[in-house]
Each structure stands twice: as C-alpha cells, then as structure tokens.
C-alpha cells in the first residue's frame, strides 16, 4: 500500500513538472510584451526597459525558466507584472473563496446526483428516469456563463430574492479569516447573520458550478446502478430475503460508487477550472476571477500560478480517489 | 392540472431555497445617519500608488484620496488652484513657483508642506513608472526646491509649455508615512500599492483590488465640502461588477447608485427605468484606424487617402446610436487649439477611386488586415463597416480580434504592425501637446504610434510648440500641425464617442469633465438627496 502511494505521489510530481514546463512555454509564446504592460500605457522606451530589468525579463528564456523553477521550489510563484504583488500571497487570498464555492458545488452535485442516479436506475425508463435524463443532458449542455446570467435575471432582478453578485454585501466587511471559508468561519464565530448573507451570495454560483457535475454524477451513477442491479449477487441477496433497501444501499450502491468516485475526482478538477467562467459572471473573488483579469491584462505569472493550483487539485483529487478505490475494493489493495 | 402542481412545487422550492435570506434592495445604505454611495464599473484598481499607475478606475480613487497642487474641473475643463493657492511662471518659461495653502493636512494630521510636494515629484520621477513620462524629459529631481514651508520651485531644463496641464495628475503623498513603510529602497512602492498616504477628501477604508474600494469621507477635509454638512455622505464604495447585465441590474435594484461602462444601446433602455437618469456627455477619447505608414500597401499615401475617402463615416454614428461626433481634426474638440481641418475626408467614392488609380494598386485586388481589441463589439462593427466600404475599391478586409497586449506588441515595430489597427486614445490633459505628440517620430511603436508616421517637419513643429511661450504663436503652430497630419493621413480619423453613466435620480452633484478618463468621475461633490 505504501509503495503504491509513493509511486502515485512520484507520478504526480512528474506531471506537475510537465505542467510547469507547459505553462511557462505557453506564457512565453504569447506575442505580448510584459515589460510594456508593467510600464503602463503611455510609457516611453526608457520606462519599458527599466520595467524589463526590474522583472528580470531581459534575461534569456532558459535562465528565466530556471529562476522560475528555483523560486517555485521555494514556494515563490513570482510577482504579478500588473500589480507588482506576490502571486503566492494573491493565491492565498483568493483560493479560499474558490475552495468554498467548489466544496459547496461538489456537495450539491454528490448529494443530489447520487440519489437521483439511484432513483432513475430503480425507475428505469419510467417518467422519473426520463425527467432526470432531460435534466442531466441540459445540465451538461447549458453554458455556465449563460445559465448564470439567466439565474441572476430570475432570482436577483425579477424576484429580487438573492443578490446579483459578490461574496458578501459591499457594506459588510469580511471577518478576519479562520479557515477563509465564510460559511465555516461565520458558524465558528456564531455569527448567523453573516452566515445567512454568505449563503445568499454563494447559492447561485454554486448551483451554476454544480450543474454539469451533478449531471455527470447522475448519469454515471444511474448506468452503474442499472448494471449492478442486474448482477447475480443482487439476485442472490434478493433470494435470501434481504430487504430491498439494504440491497440497493449496501450491495448495489457500493459497487456502483467506484466509477462514480472516479467521476467525482475528475469533476473536482474540472470545477476548479470552470470557476473561471462562473466567478466572472458572479464577480466571485476567487482564483478563477484572478486568472481571468490577469489573462486579459496579459499578466502571465498569476495565470501560471492559477494553472498550477488547478493542476495540483486535479492530481490530489485523483490521488484521493485512487486511495478510496483501495478502501472500497479490496481486490485493488492486493494488486 | 399537473402544470399547476409543478408550478406550485417550483414556487415552494424557490421559497424554501430563499427562506431566511436577508432583505435586499433598499435605497442607499446608511452608515450611522449618513449615506454611503455605491459607484460600479467593470475595471479593477490593481495598484493605488499615484506615481506608479493610472487608468480610469485607478485615477478616480487616487483623485479621491490624494490632492495635487492643481485640479481639473468642469466642462470645458479648467485648471483650478488646489494645494497651491497660486503659482507664477518666469518670463523665460523655465521656473514655476507654487505657493501652498496653509491649512492642508494629510489624513494622519501632518501638514502638507513644500517638502511633501518636493518629495512627491521626486518620487514620481525616480520611480520612472506611470506618470513619469509627462515631465521626466524636462525636469530633474534635483531642480525641485522647497524654498520655504509654503513655497515650491520647479526649474525646467528647457521651456515646456504643457507643464501646468500635467501638474494636476501629480498627487502629493505624505513623505513621513512613505518613509516609515519603505521596503529597502523601494520608496514605499510596495506599501502604497494597497495603502494610501494622502490628504484628499476621502480616506481609504478598505482596499480589495478585485472586488471593491471603500472610501470614508474626511469630515474636516481641509478644503471643506461642496454640499451642506448634513448632506455629506459617510463615504463612497467603488464596486467592481464585470458583466454588463448584473451591473445594470444592480442599478435597477439600487444596489448601486451610479454605474458606468454602458453601451449606446443601454441609453434608451435605462432612461425608461423610473428613478434612473442617464448622463450622456461629449467625450474626448478619439477613435482612429491607424495605417502602417512604413510597410505594406498602406505605406502608399494614395492608398491611405483612397481608404479615407471610401469609408462610410455615417456608420460610426449609427454604430453608436448617434452618441458620438465625427472627428474634424486629429485633436478632439475639447482640446485647446483644436481647429476644424478644412477638407478632412468624408465619403466620396469618386475621389477614392481617383486616389486609388494613383496608388500602386490602381484596381484594388488586395487584402488588408484590420485589427481590433478582441471582445470590443464597437470596434468589430466598425471593421465590418470598413469591409463594406472598401468593397467599392475591390479591397478585401480581414477583420482580426486580438488581445490588447498582443496588439501593442505587434504595433511596436513597423515590420509587425498591422495594415490597419483600431485604437482609442484618451488625452491625458487639455494641452494640445498630449495629442500632437502621438504623431511625433519619438512616439513610434507606442500604442498610439503604431502608424509609424514620419514627417520630419511635423515632428519639428511639435518640438517647437512644446517650447513656445507665446500662446498665440503656439496655437498657430498647432493649427499647422493638425492640417499637415490630416494631409498625410497616417490614420483614418474616426469619431469621439460620448461618455455615458447612469445614476439614480437622488444622486446629486454629478459633474462631468472631458479631461477625465472614460468612466472616471470626481467623487468629491457627490451626495444623495432625501
């Protein structure tokens, strides 16, 4: 088990290195001049050259890459060219907002997707199955930014029930962070007003973010359940007089959960990257928004930082899924 | 029947979902018994340091927390005394002496004295970023002197007539606070990115680069307030909402009191909303299509002229729903010295064909690239109008949207600069030099110099006008400069689009000044009625 774990971690490390190389190359292939960006719109040549020296952009690319790698190894993501701020500090500031959004969206996806998948498998080809199928297909097909705008129009503009965007009302100062997750922090400090406010802001973006995830969990879980319910052990259990509830929840679902888990792992990474769209629509101050505003400005260090964080999330999520596989399926433990 | 049930179910679901949500959508927020106004735009404020960066949103906040020696106000813009109560210029145009008011205080209580002014200009020049380009070729840091506590003297290397027009953008920082927060020899650059050390009407309460800025009004601001004491707001929040639809929704729901970054299409829609007033003012941001004057087909002046005469200028007005005026000179009309250049091209296909015949491409048959900022719908539609217009000359247009950093990088060299590139330019002051200098040889490769236009005589006139102390002679020079630039047609002179804001009708004190950037307004005189 330990060897397996070490192998997986080693592999993740290699992938991370590949990702670093890739992001570095992509950012430097882009035909823009970061020094001109740093110096400002009306800057003359001397100012641009000074900015180039300040940010070490006058060095040859291999040297810049080596420096980037060394800095990364020390946990330094470099400096944003547009703001001069440390990208690491910015990431630490914005990541909790994204994490909170993704956790809630994932919770929605799993808590609704799995039961609905089970339900539609049990009522295969019945009205419930058709309804969830339509729901799932549209969930995957709806572009998140469009769906987000639609929800804003409905719940914020027409019904006036929820705020349009942001993480808190502009008049509320966020409390000093404990975990950085507002919902958790407000509960920890017993500030229920703040909890309600944070919840009202996070609901719409979380729904938008969770929809594709919910839909794919639902579909995968349904087909796996249909498969599992056909198995001999289910027939055997039924013959032994095991209660239907136990058959579904313990015998079938446990087996159906394996591929579902894989999907959850993948979706975690996907969600981290789709925050780019959702956070822009809802002005959610997370790493997605940070990446977008930096990319538009041609500021690549933050984009590289966010890419690494998202990549890291992909890897960790899949690592955890692999380990959970071992827990759920004893055969894998021996292999 | 089933429909009824499902609808009821849906409503119940929605009610459940939103149960216990806080009530939202009140009139302006109150802080104690004073109001907090909310202004919303699409652009963040990445760096607050007044000597490092400026753009419309950044400068709006800088103008609120800092003061300068002079200030721009009104339409047409006037330069009014601010930290300086008066100034004198020596007859040779080299020495500027400013006399400071006696009562100005920084937010921490320190007096704004001559040393603070000297330190601030020196800092701006030394950092060599942001605003430095305005003065650095004419003013050396050691030639700024604090004569006594209330007198500052600037001695220029050579006469520079636009000097005064740039002074309002040089904000004064508190040297004591800056030195206390210095990191190495960075002159407080790191600290001032997110903090302020000013004397302005507002104090920085919260700085969240990606979300909002919260400013608190300084009750005993040294200059006083323009509204009655009871009406003075407690503060102003600049809230960043990136997408247009939620920003408009925020105004309708009174989550925001003023918004900007509106399109011409929004004017009609928003002016129908009860309680909303649209501010629609003639701007100063010029739109032009820069030709590459050095390389490719557009290096041929006859082809440039042919394009300029073939273009359908009315399409510019149509695209902006009439909220724009055509340019009659390279200078916007709000600029000192602006003249209507006689014979500036308007659509005339006969003339266009005539010029085409004299060019290297008498029958057209070429394709030209038109590059615009990716995602900028107006600029793309203007490209379509160009494509349509040039069909008459059998010239094809390849419309390409690219990110701004890519465009500026391409435009920096004649070899890579596109045949035609659409560029918006907002002049940084009211002095004609700010626009004229774009056509100087020294501006080659900067974003407004992508035409790589060369006319040695024009460059010489521009230099001459910079040093000319006799205003009448200077303006005559600018008239010549404008006429010659139009004759050389380094760009297709387009239009100046209006600046548009929408506000709730209870917002008072809104003042427009074309010298400010696109979405920028002066927050100091704003208050809410009722």
Tab-separated table of C-alpha atoms in Angstrom, chain B residues 126-401:
chain	number	residue	atom	x	y	z
B	126	UNK	CA	12.674	58.420	-9.632
B	127	UNK	CA	10.219	55.534	-9.869
B	128	UNK	CA	10.138	56.181	-13.624
B	129	UNK	CA	6.757	54.479	-13.994
B	130	UNK	CA	3.150	55.617	-14.514
B	131	UNK	CA	3.136	59.404	-14.766
B	132	UNK	CA	6.919	59.899	-15.020
B	133	UNK	CA	6.839	60.241	-18.828
B	134	UNK	CA	4.909	63.516	-18.530
B	135	UNK	CA	7.790	65.500	-17.026
B	136	UNK	CA	10.944	63.425	-16.948
B	137	UNK	CA	12.466	64.877	-20.121
B	138	UNK	CA	12.132	68.407	-18.792
B	139	UNK	CA	12.523	68.234	-15.036
B	140	UNK	CA	15.342	66.763	-12.982
B	141	UNK	CA	14.602	65.725	-9.381
B	142	UNK	CA	17.375	67.990	-8.056
B	143	UNK	CA	15.752	71.012	-9.692
B	144	UNK	CA	12.705	70.883	-7.431
B	145	UNK	CA	13.242	73.056	-4.381
B	146	UNK	CA	11.249	73.565	-1.206
B	147	UNK	CA	12.049	77.245	-0.784
B	148	UNK	CA	10.179	77.559	2.488
B	149	UNK	CA	7.342	75.622	4.123
B	150	UNK	CA	4.794	77.073	1.713
B	151	UNK	CA	6.778	77.638	-1.497
B	152	UNK	CA	7.967	75.079	-4.073
B	153	UNK	CA	10.023	75.998	-7.092
B	154	UNK	CA	10.470	73.888	-10.229
B	155	UNK	CA	13.240	74.756	-12.661
B	156	UNK	CA	12.836	73.074	-16.034
B	157	UNK	CA	15.753	72.107	-18.270
B	158	UNK	CA	14.104	73.889	-21.192
B	159	UNK	CA	10.743	75.566	-21.670
B	160	UNK	CA	7.880	73.080	-21.702
B	161	UNK	CA	4.539	74.782	-22.273
B	162	UNK	CA	2.341	71.761	-21.344
B	163	UNK	CA	3.875	71.651	-17.821
B	164	UNK	CA	0.874	73.109	-15.994
B	165	UNK	CA	-1.543	70.778	-17.805
B	166	UNK	CA	0.210	67.761	-16.250
B	167	UNK	CA	0.584	69.090	-12.690
B	168	UNK	CA	-3.000	68.082	-11.672
B	169	UNK	CA	-2.039	64.416	-12.150
B	170	UNK	CA	0.938	64.574	-9.795
B	171	UNK	CA	-0.610	63.687	-6.464
B	172	UNK	CA	1.115	64.549	-3.227
B	173	UNK	CA	1.971	61.752	-0.803
B	174	UNK	CA	2.987	62.071	2.834
B	175	UNK	CA	6.781	61.580	2.945
B	176	UNK	CA	6.726	60.578	6.606
B	177	UNK	CA	4.263	57.734	6.053
B	178	UNK	CA	6.038	56.611	2.893
B	179	UNK	CA	9.447	56.523	4.570
B	180	UNK	CA	8.027	54.661	7.555
B	181	UNK	CA	6.735	51.948	5.248
B	182	UNK	CA	9.670	51.728	2.894
B	183	UNK	CA	10.889	48.263	1.926
B	184	UNK	CA	14.587	48.515	1.114
B	185	UNK	CA	14.962	51.363	-1.341
B	186	UNK	CA	11.531	50.940	-2.981
B	187	UNK	CA	10.321	54.429	-1.958
B	188	UNK	CA	7.262	52.798	-0.396
B	189	UNK	CA	6.149	51.316	-3.701
B	190	UNK	CA	5.071	48.004	-2.214
B	191	UNK	CA	3.164	49.629	0.617
B	192	UNK	CA	1.431	52.264	-1.484
B	193	UNK	CA	0.073	49.569	-3.805
B	194	UNK	CA	-2.748	48.892	-1.352
B	195	UNK	CA	-2.441	51.756	1.106
B	196	UNK	CA	-2.820	55.491	0.831
B	197	UNK	CA	-0.879	58.373	2.344
B	198	UNK	CA	-2.827	61.332	1.086
B	199	UNK	CA	-4.664	64.482	2.079
B	200	UNK	CA	-7.720	64.074	-0.192
B	201	UNK	CA	-11.416	64.342	0.667
B	202	UNK	CA	-11.650	60.599	1.276
B	203	UNK	CA	-9.681	58.206	3.379
B	204	UNK	CA	-9.116	54.620	2.248
B	205	UNK	CA	-11.118	52.312	4.475
B	206	UNK	CA	-10.936	49.052	2.556
B	207	UNK	CA	-8.897	48.081	-0.484
B	208	UNK	CA	-9.789	44.853	-2.192
B	209	UNK	CA	-8.244	45.045	-5.661
B	210	UNK	CA	-10.578	42.509	-7.252
B	211	UNK	CA	-13.832	43.407	-5.516
B	212	UNK	CA	-14.242	46.904	-4.102
B	213	UNK	CA	-12.753	50.038	-2.655
B	214	UNK	CA	-14.443	51.583	0.350
B	215	UNK	CA	-13.685	55.261	0.935
B	216	UNK	CA	-14.660	57.212	4.048
B	217	UNK	CA	-15.320	60.929	3.708
B	218	UNK	CA	-12.941	63.025	5.821
B	219	UNK	CA	-15.383	65.180	7.837
B	220	UNK	CA	-12.942	68.036	8.416
B	221	UNK	CA	-11.379	67.948	4.950
B	222	UNK	CA	-9.094	70.988	4.804
B	223	UNK	CA	-10.764	72.311	1.662
B	224	UNK	CA	-14.268	71.853	3.039
B	225	UNK	CA	-17.135	70.137	1.231
B	226	UNK	CA	-19.305	71.477	-1.606
B	227	UNK	CA	-22.593	70.171	-0.130
B	228	UNK	CA	-24.413	71.099	3.076
B	229	UNK	CA	-22.903	69.456	6.123
B	230	UNK	CA	-25.975	67.306	6.711
B	231	UNK	CA	-25.867	66.039	3.129
B	232	UNK	CA	-22.262	64.936	3.165
B	233	UNK	CA	-22.131	61.167	2.565
B	234	UNK	CA	-20.354	58.972	5.040
B	235	UNK	CA	-18.381	57.514	2.178
B	236	UNK	CA	-18.347	56.026	-1.273
B	237	UNK	CA	-17.857	52.456	-2.388
B	238	UNK	CA	-16.420	51.633	-5.786
B	239	UNK	CA	-17.766	48.204	-6.603
B	240	UNK	CA	-16.408	46.126	-9.466
B	241	UNK	CA	-19.073	44.287	-11.458
B	242	UNK	CA	-17.514	42.924	-14.603
B	243	UNK	CA	-20.534	41.846	-16.607
B	244	UNK	CA	-22.848	44.488	-18.038
B	245	UNK	CA	-26.121	42.724	-17.226
B	246	UNK	CA	-25.593	42.327	-13.474
B	247	UNK	CA	-24.222	45.868	-13.312
B	248	UNK	CA	-27.400	47.261	-14.828
B	249	UNK	CA	-29.440	45.010	-12.560
B	250	UNK	CA	-27.558	46.411	-9.577
B	251	UNK	CA	-28.566	49.947	-10.560
B	252	UNK	CA	-32.180	48.961	-11.060
B	253	UNK	CA	-32.261	47.281	-7.667
B	254	UNK	CA	-30.434	50.207	-6.042
B	255	UNK	CA	-27.522	48.011	-5.088
B	256	UNK	CA	-25.530	50.632	-6.982
B	257	UNK	CA	-26.287	54.363	-7.221
B	258	UNK	CA	-24.168	55.153	-10.298
B	259	UNK	CA	-22.808	52.817	-12.954
B	260	UNK	CA	-20.588	53.205	-15.967
B	261	UNK	CA	-19.223	51.100	-18.857
B	262	UNK	CA	-22.540	51.328	-20.648
B	263	UNK	CA	-23.095	50.827	-24.342
B	264	UNK	CA	-25.106	53.183	-26.575
B	265	UNK	CA	-27.836	50.530	-26.609
B	266	UNK	CA	-28.215	50.892	-22.855
B	267	UNK	CA	-29.063	54.595	-23.045
B	268	UNK	CA	-32.572	54.106	-24.293
B	269	UNK	CA	-33.239	51.083	-22.132
B	270	UNK	CA	-32.053	52.704	-18.902
B	271	UNK	CA	-33.667	56.082	-19.484
B	272	UNK	CA	-37.030	54.296	-19.452
B	273	UNK	CA	-36.410	52.936	-15.950
B	274	UNK	CA	-38.201	55.114	-13.369
B	275	UNK	CA	-35.790	56.797	-10.992
B	276	UNK	CA	-32.804	56.407	-13.317
B	277	UNK	CA	-31.101	59.337	-15.048
B	278	UNK	CA	-28.679	58.804	-17.926
B	279	UNK	CA	-25.660	61.107	-18.112
B	280	UNK	CA	-24.637	61.328	-21.762
B	281	UNK	CA	-21.750	63.726	-22.446
B	282	UNK	CA	-19.437	64.530	-25.306
B	283	UNK	CA	-16.140	62.820	-24.577
B	284	UNK	CA	-12.561	63.318	-25.651
B	285	UNK	CA	-11.496	59.764	-26.455
B	286	UNK	CA	-10.668	59.642	-30.127
B	287	UNK	CA	-11.197	56.565	-32.256
B	288	UNK	CA	-8.912	56.183	-35.231
B	289	UNK	CA	-7.787	53.432	-37.573
B	290	UNK	CA	-4.013	53.675	-37.717
B	291	UNK	CA	-2.420	52.756	-41.032
B	292	UNK	CA	1.030	51.191	-41.119
B	293	UNK	CA	2.805	54.047	-42.889
B	294	UNK	CA	6.140	52.247	-43.247
B	295	UNK	CA	5.449	48.747	-44.501
B	296	UNK	CA	2.938	47.010	-46.745
B	297	UNK	CA	0.339	48.517	-49.073
B	298	UNK	CA	-0.685	51.272	-46.633
B	299	UNK	CA	2.798	52.787	-46.823
B	300	UNK	CA	1.391	54.300	-50.029
B	301	UNK	CA	-0.239	57.611	-49.154
B	302	UNK	CA	-2.586	57.404	-52.139
B	303	UNK	CA	-3.971	54.115	-50.908
B	304	UNK	CA	-4.465	55.620	-47.440
B	305	UNK	CA	-6.304	58.559	-48.976
B	306	UNK	CA	-8.404	56.228	-51.111
B	307	UNK	CA	-9.472	54.297	-48.000
B	308	UNK	CA	-10.197	57.509	-46.107
B	309	UNK	CA	-12.472	58.712	-48.907
B	310	UNK	CA	-14.181	55.348	-49.365
B	311	UNK	CA	-15.106	54.892	-45.711
B	312	UNK	CA	-18.702	55.418	-44.705
B	313	UNK	CA	-18.359	57.801	-41.757
B	314	UNK	CA	-22.067	57.799	-41.002
B	315	UNK	CA	-21.730	54.160	-39.994
B	316	UNK	CA	-19.694	55.324	-36.982
B	317	UNK	CA	-22.625	57.393	-35.777
B	318	UNK	CA	-25.068	54.580	-36.490
B	319	UNK	CA	-22.977	52.080	-34.522
B	320	UNK	CA	-23.043	54.463	-31.550
B	321	UNK	CA	-26.755	55.166	-31.854
B	322	UNK	CA	-25.888	58.779	-32.520
B	323	UNK	CA	-23.976	59.128	-29.236
B	324	UNK	CA	-20.757	60.192	-30.961
B	325	UNK	CA	-19.370	63.032	-33.077
B	326	UNK	CA	-17.113	62.674	-36.100
B	327	UNK	CA	-13.587	63.963	-35.757
B	328	UNK	CA	-12.828	67.097	-37.699
B	329	UNK	CA	-9.148	67.071	-36.801
B	330	UNK	CA	-6.668	64.709	-35.147
B	331	UNK	CA	-7.461	66.657	-31.943
B	332	UNK	CA	-10.744	66.142	-30.085
B	333	UNK	CA	-12.920	69.254	-29.977
B	334	UNK	CA	-12.396	69.705	-26.203
B	335	UNK	CA	-8.679	70.259	-26.737
B	336	UNK	CA	-7.141	73.732	-26.695
B	337	UNK	CA	-6.041	74.766	-30.187
B	338	UNK	CA	-8.438	72.400	-31.953
B	339	UNK	CA	-9.451	73.532	-35.439
B	340	UNK	CA	-11.870	72.003	-37.922
B	341	UNK	CA	-9.379	70.990	-40.588
B	342	UNK	CA	-10.801	72.003	-43.954
B	343	UNK	CA	-11.237	69.142	-46.363
B	344	UNK	CA	-10.874	66.323	-43.840
B	345	UNK	CA	-12.024	63.256	-45.832
B	346	UNK	CA	-15.676	62.274	-45.879
B	347	UNK	CA	-17.161	59.575	-48.062
B	348	UNK	CA	-16.600	60.457	-51.720
B	349	UNK	CA	-16.208	57.432	-53.968
B	350	UNK	CA	-15.050	59.431	-56.978
B	351	UNK	CA	-12.172	60.899	-55.021
B	352	UNK	CA	-11.478	57.489	-53.526
B	353	UNK	CA	-11.189	55.870	-56.960
B	354	UNK	CA	-9.084	58.768	-58.127
B	355	UNK	CA	-6.566	58.257	-55.306
B	356	UNK	CA	-6.637	54.501	-55.839
B	357	UNK	CA	-5.685	54.973	-59.506
B	358	UNK	CA	-2.662	56.974	-58.413
B	359	UNK	CA	-1.600	54.278	-55.945
B	360	UNK	CA	0.428	51.148	-56.566
B	361	UNK	CA	-2.866	49.238	-56.667
B	362	UNK	CA	-4.923	51.078	-59.284
B	363	UNK	CA	-7.532	48.308	-59.414
B	364	UNK	CA	-7.517	47.255	-55.796
B	365	UNK	CA	-7.401	43.485	-55.655
B	366	UNK	CA	-5.555	43.368	-52.330
B	367	UNK	CA	-6.431	42.205	-48.865
B	368	UNK	CA	-5.718	44.354	-45.803
B	369	UNK	CA	-5.727	43.309	-42.177
B	370	UNK	CA	-7.846	45.270	-39.718
B	371	UNK	CA	-7.007	44.504	-36.081
B	372	UNK	CA	-9.214	45.438	-33.155
B	373	UNK	CA	-9.310	44.613	-29.452
B	374	UNK	CA	-10.798	41.177	-29.003
B	375	UNK	CA	-14.258	41.362	-27.495
B	376	UNK	CA	-14.749	45.049	-28.242
B	377	UNK	CA	-18.010	44.924	-30.152
B	378	UNK	CA	-17.997	48.527	-31.403
B	379	UNK	CA	-14.536	48.185	-32.884
B	380	UNK	CA	-15.524	44.925	-34.583
B	381	UNK	CA	-18.626	46.507	-36.093
B	382	UNK	CA	-16.550	49.404	-37.368
B	383	UNK	CA	-14.354	46.759	-39.031
B	384	UNK	CA	-17.454	45.408	-40.756
B	385	UNK	CA	-18.354	48.902	-41.948
B	386	UNK	CA	-14.815	49.267	-43.299
B	387	UNK	CA	-15.080	45.922	-45.054
B	388	UNK	CA	-18.319	47.015	-46.615
B	389	UNK	CA	-16.955	50.424	-47.674
B	390	UNK	CA	-13.798	49.054	-49.264
B	391	UNK	CA	-15.710	46.607	-51.464
B	392	UNK	CA	-16.252	49.553	-53.810
B	393	UNK	CA	-12.463	49.674	-54.339
B	394	UNK	CA	-12.174	45.897	-54.613
B	395	UNK	CA	-10.121	45.822	-51.444
B	396	UNK	CA	-10.830	42.941	-49.068
B	397	UNK	CA	-10.596	43.407	-45.321
B	398	UNK	CA	-9.547	40.675	-42.929
B	399	UNK	CA	-11.026	41.542	-39.541
B	400	UNK	CA	-8.937	40.172	-36.686
B	401	UNK	CA	-9.669	40.498	-32.955
